[in-house]
PDB file of C-alpha atoms in Angstrom:
ATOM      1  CA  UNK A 223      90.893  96.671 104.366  1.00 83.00           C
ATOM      2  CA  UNK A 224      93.856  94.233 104.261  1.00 91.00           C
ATOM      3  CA  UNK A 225      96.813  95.723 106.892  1.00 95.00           C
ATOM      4  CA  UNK A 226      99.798  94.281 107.238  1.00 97.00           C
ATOM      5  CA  UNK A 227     102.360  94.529 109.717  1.00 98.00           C
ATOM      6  CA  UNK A 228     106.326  93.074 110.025  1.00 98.00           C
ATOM      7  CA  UNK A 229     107.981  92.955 113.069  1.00 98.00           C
ATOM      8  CA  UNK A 230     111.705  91.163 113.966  1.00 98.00           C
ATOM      9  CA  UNK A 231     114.151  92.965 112.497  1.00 98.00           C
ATOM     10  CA  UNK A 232     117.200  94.554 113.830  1.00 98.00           C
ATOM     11  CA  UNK A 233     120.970  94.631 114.182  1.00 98.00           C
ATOM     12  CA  UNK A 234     122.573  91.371 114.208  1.00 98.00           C
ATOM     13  CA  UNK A 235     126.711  89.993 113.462  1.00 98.00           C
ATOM     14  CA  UNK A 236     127.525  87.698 110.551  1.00 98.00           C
ATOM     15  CA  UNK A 237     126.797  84.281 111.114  1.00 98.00           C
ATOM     16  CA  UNK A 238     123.732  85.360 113.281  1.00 98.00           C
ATOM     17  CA  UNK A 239     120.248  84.428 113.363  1.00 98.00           C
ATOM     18  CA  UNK A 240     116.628  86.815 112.864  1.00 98.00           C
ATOM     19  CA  UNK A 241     113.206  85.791 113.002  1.00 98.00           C
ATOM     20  CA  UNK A 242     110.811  87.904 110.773  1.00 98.00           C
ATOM     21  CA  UNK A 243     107.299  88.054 111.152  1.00 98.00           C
ATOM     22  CA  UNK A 244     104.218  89.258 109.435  1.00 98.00           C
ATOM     23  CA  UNK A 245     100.865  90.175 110.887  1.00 97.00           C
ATOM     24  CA  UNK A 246      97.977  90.052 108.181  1.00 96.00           C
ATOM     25  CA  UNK A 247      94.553  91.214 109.194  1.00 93.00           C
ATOM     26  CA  UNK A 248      91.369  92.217 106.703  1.00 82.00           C
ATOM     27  CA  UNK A 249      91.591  89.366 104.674  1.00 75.00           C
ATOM     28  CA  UNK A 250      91.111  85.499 104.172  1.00 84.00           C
ATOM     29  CA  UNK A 251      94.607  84.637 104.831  1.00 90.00           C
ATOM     30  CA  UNK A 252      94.735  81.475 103.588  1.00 90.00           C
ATOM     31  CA  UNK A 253      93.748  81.846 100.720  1.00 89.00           C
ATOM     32  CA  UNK A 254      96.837  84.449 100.012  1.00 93.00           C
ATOM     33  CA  UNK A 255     100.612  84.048  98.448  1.00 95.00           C
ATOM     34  CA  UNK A 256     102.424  85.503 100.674  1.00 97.00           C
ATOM     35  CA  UNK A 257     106.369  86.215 100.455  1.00 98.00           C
ATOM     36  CA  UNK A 258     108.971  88.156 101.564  1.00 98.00           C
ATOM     37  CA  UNK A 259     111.077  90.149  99.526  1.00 98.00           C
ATOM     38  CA  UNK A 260     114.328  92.377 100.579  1.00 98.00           C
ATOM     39  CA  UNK A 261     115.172  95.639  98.660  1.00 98.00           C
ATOM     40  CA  UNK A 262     119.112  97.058  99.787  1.00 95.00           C
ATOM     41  CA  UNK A 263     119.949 100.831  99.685  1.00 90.00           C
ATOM     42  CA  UNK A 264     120.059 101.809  96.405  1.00 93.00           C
ATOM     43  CA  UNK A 265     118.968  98.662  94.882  1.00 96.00           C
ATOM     44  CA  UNK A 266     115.347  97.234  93.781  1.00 97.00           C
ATOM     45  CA  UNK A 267     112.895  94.942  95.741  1.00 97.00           C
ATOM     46  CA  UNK A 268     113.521  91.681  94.981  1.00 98.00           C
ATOM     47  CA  UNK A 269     112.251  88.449  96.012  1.00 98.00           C
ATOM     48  CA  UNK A 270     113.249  86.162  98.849  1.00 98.00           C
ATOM     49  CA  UNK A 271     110.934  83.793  99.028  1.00 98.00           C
ATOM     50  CA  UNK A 272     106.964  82.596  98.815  1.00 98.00           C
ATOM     51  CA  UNK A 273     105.063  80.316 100.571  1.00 97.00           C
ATOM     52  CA  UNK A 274     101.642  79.469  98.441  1.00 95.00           C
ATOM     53  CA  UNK A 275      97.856  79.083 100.101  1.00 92.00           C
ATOM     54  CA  UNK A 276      98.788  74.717  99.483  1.00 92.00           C
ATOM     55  CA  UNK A 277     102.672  75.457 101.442  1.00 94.00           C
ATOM     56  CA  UNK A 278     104.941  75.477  98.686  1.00 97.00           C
ATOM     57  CA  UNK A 279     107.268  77.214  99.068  1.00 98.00           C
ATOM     58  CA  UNK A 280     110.166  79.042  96.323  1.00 98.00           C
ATOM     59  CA  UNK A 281     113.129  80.553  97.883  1.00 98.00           C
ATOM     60  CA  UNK A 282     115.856  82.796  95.606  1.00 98.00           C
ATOM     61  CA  UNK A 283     119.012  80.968  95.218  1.00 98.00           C
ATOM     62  CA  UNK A 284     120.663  83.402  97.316  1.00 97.00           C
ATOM     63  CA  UNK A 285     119.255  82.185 100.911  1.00 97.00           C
ATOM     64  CA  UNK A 286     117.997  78.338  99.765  1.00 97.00           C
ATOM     65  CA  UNK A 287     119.736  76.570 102.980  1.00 97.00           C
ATOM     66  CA  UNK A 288     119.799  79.324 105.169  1.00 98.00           C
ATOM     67  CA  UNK A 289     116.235  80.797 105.090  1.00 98.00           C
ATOM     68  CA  UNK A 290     112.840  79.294 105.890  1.00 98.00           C
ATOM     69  CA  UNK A 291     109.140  80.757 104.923  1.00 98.00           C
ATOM     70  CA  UNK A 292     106.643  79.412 107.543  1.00 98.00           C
ATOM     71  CA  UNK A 293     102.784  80.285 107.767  1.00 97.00           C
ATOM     72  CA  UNK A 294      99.984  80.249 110.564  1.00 96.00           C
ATOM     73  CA  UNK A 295      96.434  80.242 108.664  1.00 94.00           C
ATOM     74  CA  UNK A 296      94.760  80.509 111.792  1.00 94.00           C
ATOM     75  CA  UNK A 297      96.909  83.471 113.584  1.00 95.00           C
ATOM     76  CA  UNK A 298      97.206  85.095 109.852  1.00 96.00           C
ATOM     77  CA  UNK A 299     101.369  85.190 110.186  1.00 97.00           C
ATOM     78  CA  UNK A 300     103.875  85.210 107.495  1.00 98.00           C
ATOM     79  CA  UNK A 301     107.497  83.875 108.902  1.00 98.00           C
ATOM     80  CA  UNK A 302     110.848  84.144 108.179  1.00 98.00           C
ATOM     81  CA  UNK A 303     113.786  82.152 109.906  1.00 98.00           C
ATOM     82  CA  UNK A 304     116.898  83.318 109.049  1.00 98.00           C
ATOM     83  CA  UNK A 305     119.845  81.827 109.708  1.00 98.00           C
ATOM     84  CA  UNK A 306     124.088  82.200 108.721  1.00 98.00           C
ATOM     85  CA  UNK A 307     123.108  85.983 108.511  1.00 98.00           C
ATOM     86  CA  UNK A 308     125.578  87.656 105.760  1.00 98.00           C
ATOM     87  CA  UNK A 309     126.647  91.240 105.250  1.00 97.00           C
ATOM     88  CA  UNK A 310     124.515  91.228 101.791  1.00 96.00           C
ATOM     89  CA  UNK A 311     121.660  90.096 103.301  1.00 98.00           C
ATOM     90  CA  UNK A 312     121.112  93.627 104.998  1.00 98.00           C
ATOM     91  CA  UNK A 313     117.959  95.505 104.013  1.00 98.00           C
ATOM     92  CA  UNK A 314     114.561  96.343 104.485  1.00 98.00           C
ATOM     93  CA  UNK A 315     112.147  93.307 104.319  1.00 98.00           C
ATOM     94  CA  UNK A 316     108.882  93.569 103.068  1.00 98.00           C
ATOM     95  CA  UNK A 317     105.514  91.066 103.024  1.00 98.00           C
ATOM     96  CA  UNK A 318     103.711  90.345 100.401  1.00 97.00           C
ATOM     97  CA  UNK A 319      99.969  89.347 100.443  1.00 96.00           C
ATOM     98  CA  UNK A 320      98.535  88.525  96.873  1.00 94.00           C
ATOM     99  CA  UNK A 321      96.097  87.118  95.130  1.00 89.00           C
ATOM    100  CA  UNK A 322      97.206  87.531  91.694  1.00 88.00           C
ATOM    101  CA  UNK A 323      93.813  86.020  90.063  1.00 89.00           C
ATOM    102  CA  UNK A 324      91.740  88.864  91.953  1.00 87.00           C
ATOM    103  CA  UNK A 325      94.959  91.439  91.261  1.00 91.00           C
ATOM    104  CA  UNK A 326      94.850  92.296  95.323  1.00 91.00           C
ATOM    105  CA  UNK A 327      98.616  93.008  96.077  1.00 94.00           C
ATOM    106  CA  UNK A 328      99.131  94.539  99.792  1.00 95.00           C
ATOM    107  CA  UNK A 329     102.594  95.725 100.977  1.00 97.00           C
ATOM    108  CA  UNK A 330     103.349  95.992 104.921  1.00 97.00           C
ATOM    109  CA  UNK A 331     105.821  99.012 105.608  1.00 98.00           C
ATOM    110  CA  UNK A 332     109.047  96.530 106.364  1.00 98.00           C
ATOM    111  CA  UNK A 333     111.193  96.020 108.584  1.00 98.00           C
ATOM    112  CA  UNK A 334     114.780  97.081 108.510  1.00 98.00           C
ATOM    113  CA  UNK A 335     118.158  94.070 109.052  1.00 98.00           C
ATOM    114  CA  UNK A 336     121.215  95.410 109.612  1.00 98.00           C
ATOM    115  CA  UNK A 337     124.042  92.076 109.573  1.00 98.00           C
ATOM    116  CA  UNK A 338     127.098  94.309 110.655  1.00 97.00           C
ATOM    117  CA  UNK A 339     130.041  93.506 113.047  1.00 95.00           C
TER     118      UNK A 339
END
């Protein structure tokens, strides 16, 4: 059974910086997409960005230059750097582990960041 854990968020001003990470165990993480996505009070889930099994990566316009997607393949961990924190980038943050060929999608529980003066 894949379980997966984040970890890292919190309160933190505008202009501020948050580390996410994402503990994956059960499953051949390598192999995986992984992402991160961020879904706001109210609003849907969307997508932040993806890292594939190679190490591309796809970011949403919306954090390209502020944001970086990381991965350990031997410690199974999903990152997230994020940097020049804004109000709108408050939410819950979610990992992804897929393997769209094999339809296995697993969903950690989040973790909540709060960018708030």
């Amino acid at each position: 059974q894949v379980q997966v854990v984040e970890s890292g968020g919190g309160l933190v001003q505008p202009g501020g910086s948050l580390r996410l990470s994402c503990a994956v165990t059960g499953s051949s993480f390598s192999a995986y997409l992984v992402g991160w996505y961020r879904q706001a009070p109210g609003k849907q889930r969307i997508l932040v960005a993806s890292i594939t099994s190679g190490g591309s990566t796809n970011y949403a316009d919306f954090v390209k230059g502020r944001f970086t997607i990381s991965r350990d393949n031997v410690l199974n961990m999903l990152y997230l750097q994020m940097n020049s924190l804004k109000p709108e980038d408050t939410g819950s943050y979610y990992c992804l582990v897929a393997r769209p060929s094999m339809n296995y999608y697993y969903w950690g529980k989040g973790t909540l960041v709060t960018v708030s003066s």
